[in-house]
Amino acid sequence: MTDLIYTHMATPVGNLLISTDGKCIQHILFDDGAAAAKLQQHARQDAHPVLQLAEAQLAEYFSGARQAFDLPLNAIGTAFQQRVWNALSTIPFGQTWDYAQLAQAIGQPTAARAVGMANGRNPLSIVVPCHRVIGKNGTLTGYAGGLNRKAWLLELERAEGQVQRQ
């Protein structure tokens, strides 16, 4: 982690910590969590064009002008986590899936619980839209940033794209 560069970004849902290895975004974390605190101990704060690109696209998302991200990403995780995170990226703006749908999308329909664990370890909040995963009965369930932030993000997308269950 010593080669990571990070910045902080103020957003309507709180401060984000965004990191890059100089080529790709590796983390977009809520700045009030343990993972963000740990990352800051092993990275340096600085400006970088990749970070500026991420900040610009996130600002567009929060203003309602962006529904999809075009960023170089490099989330570090297990092969299973990578499959889950890739599937998360296919959930369309304005829609939600439940954990069973996500498990089905990766070809492991009985792995909803493991999918939920991988979803919770997503290091690229908002850009890899783990907030779009809800409980089977339509309720908001677990979100590393807190359910209030999850509700806010879904409401933003509802206003812009009419969130609906698929």
PDB file of N, CA, C and O in Angstrom, residues 13 131 140 143 146-158:
ATOM      1  N   VAL A  13     -23.166  12.850   1.049  1.00  0.00           N
ATOM      2  CA  VAL A  13     -23.297  11.732   1.993  1.00  0.00           C
ATOM      3  C   VAL A  13     -22.082  11.608   2.911  1.00  0.00           C
ATOM      4  O   VAL A  13     -21.887  10.579   3.546  1.00  0.00           O
ATOM      5  N   HIS A 131     -24.619  -0.303  -3.192  1.00  0.00           N
ATOM      6  CA  HIS A 131     -25.816   0.272  -2.565  1.00  0.00           C
ATOM      7  C   HIS A 131     -27.096  -0.153  -3.286  1.00  0.00           C
ATOM      8  O   HIS A 131     -28.177  -0.023  -2.731  1.00  0.00           O
ATOM      9  N   LEU A 140     -34.036  -2.284   2.915  1.00  0.00           N
ATOM     10  CA  LEU A 140     -32.622  -1.929   2.895  1.00  0.00           C
ATOM     11  C   LEU A 140     -31.907  -2.795   3.920  1.00  0.00           C
ATOM     12  O   LEU A 140     -32.337  -2.901   5.061  1.00  0.00           O
ATOM     13  N   TYR A 143     -25.007  -2.027   4.679  1.00  0.00           N
ATOM     14  CA  TYR A 143     -24.221  -1.172   3.792  1.00  0.00           C
ATOM     15  C   TYR A 143     -23.073  -0.626   4.614  1.00  0.00           C
ATOM     16  O   TYR A 143     -23.288  -0.074   5.698  1.00  0.00           O
ATOM     17  N   GLY A 146     -23.433   2.705   5.999  1.00  0.00           N
ATOM     18  CA  GLY A 146     -24.610   2.948   6.827  1.00  0.00           C
ATOM     19  C   GLY A 146     -25.874   3.012   5.985  1.00  0.00           C
ATOM     20  O   GLY A 146     -25.853   3.456   4.835  1.00  0.00           O
ATOM     21  N   LEU A 147     -26.977   2.559   6.582  1.00  0.00           N
ATOM     22  CA  LEU A 147     -28.242   2.505   5.841  1.00  0.00           C
ATOM     23  C   LEU A 147     -28.757   3.882   5.452  1.00  0.00           C
ATOM     24  O   LEU A 147     -29.419   4.019   4.417  1.00  0.00           O
ATOM     25  N   ASN A 148     -28.443   4.909   6.243  1.00  0.00           N
ATOM     26  CA  ASN A 148     -28.885   6.257   5.872  1.00  0.00           C
ATOM     27  C   ASN A 148     -28.235   6.697   4.561  1.00  0.00           C
ATOM     28  O   ASN A 148     -28.887   7.312   3.714  1.00  0.00           O
ATOM     29  N   ARG A 149     -26.969   6.361   4.378  1.00  0.00           N
ATOM     30  CA  ARG A 149     -26.302   6.720   3.117  1.00  0.00           C
ATOM     31  C   ARG A 149     -26.854   5.892   1.959  1.00  0.00           C
ATOM     32  O   ARG A 149     -27.040   6.400   0.857  1.00  0.00           O
ATOM     33  N   LYS A 150     -27.101   4.625   2.205  1.00  0.00           N
ATOM     34  CA  LYS A 150     -27.660   3.755   1.168  1.00  0.00           C
ATOM     35  C   LYS A 150     -29.013   4.308   0.705  1.00  0.00           C
ATOM     36  O   LYS A 150     -29.264   4.423  -0.499  1.00  0.00           O
ATOM     37  N   ALA A 151     -29.851   4.672   1.654  1.00  0.00           N
ATOM     38  CA  ALA A 151     -31.164   5.226   1.320  1.00  0.00           C
ATOM     39  C   ALA A 151     -31.013   6.517   0.518  1.00  0.00           C
ATOM     40  O   ALA A 151     -31.738   6.740  -0.455  1.00  0.00           O
ATOM     41  N   TRP A 152     -30.061   7.350   0.911  1.00  0.00           N
ATOM     42  CA  TRP A 152     -29.845   8.623   0.210  1.00  0.00           C
ATOM     43  C   TRP A 152     -29.418   8.370  -1.237  1.00  0.00           C
ATOM     44  O   TRP A 152     -29.922   9.005  -2.157  1.00  0.00           O
ATOM     45  N   LEU A 153     -28.473   7.442  -1.434  1.00  0.00           N
ATOM     46  CA  LEU A 153     -27.995   7.138  -2.785  1.00  0.00           C
ATOM     47  C   LEU A 153     -29.114   6.569  -3.648  1.00  0.00           C
ATOM     48  O   LEU A 153     -29.263   6.954  -4.819  1.00  0.00           O
ATOM     49  N   LEU A 154     -29.918   5.675  -3.085  1.00  0.00           N
ATOM     50  CA  LEU A 154     -31.034   5.115  -3.856  1.00  0.00           C
ATOM     51  C   LEU A 154     -32.065   6.188  -4.179  1.00  0.00           C
ATOM     52  O   LEU A 154     -32.646   6.192  -5.270  1.00  0.00           O
ATOM     53  N   GLU A 155     -32.281   7.102  -3.258  1.00  0.00           N
ATOM     54  CA  GLU A 155     -33.219   8.196  -3.514  1.00  0.00           C
ATOM     55  C   GLU A 155     -32.692   9.108  -4.622  1.00  0.00           C
ATOM     56  O   GLU A 155     -33.457   9.549  -5.483  1.00  0.00           O
ATOM     57  N   LEU A 156     -31.387   9.388  -4.610  1.00  0.00           N
ATOM     58  CA  LEU A 156     -30.789  10.182  -5.695  1.00  0.00           C
ATOM     59  C   LEU A 156     -31.049   9.498  -7.033  1.00  0.00           C
ATOM     60  O   LEU A 156     -31.470  10.146  -7.993  1.00  0.00           O
ATOM     61  N   GLU A 157     -30.817   8.205  -7.084  1.00  0.00           N
ATOM     62  CA  GLU A 157     -31.026   7.479  -8.332  1.00  0.00           C
ATOM     63  C   GLU A 157     -32.504   7.368  -8.676  1.00  0.00           C
ATOM     64  O   GLU A 157     -32.867   7.385  -9.855  1.00  0.00           O
ATOM     65  N   ARG A 158     -33.358   7.277  -7.679  1.00  0.00           N
ATOM     66  CA  ARG A 158     -34.801   7.248  -7.927  1.00  0.00           C
ATOM     67  C   ARG A 158     -35.230   8.562  -8.583  1.00  0.00           C
ATOM     68  O   ARG A 158     -35.974   8.566  -9.552  1.00  0.00           O
TER      69      ARG A 158
END
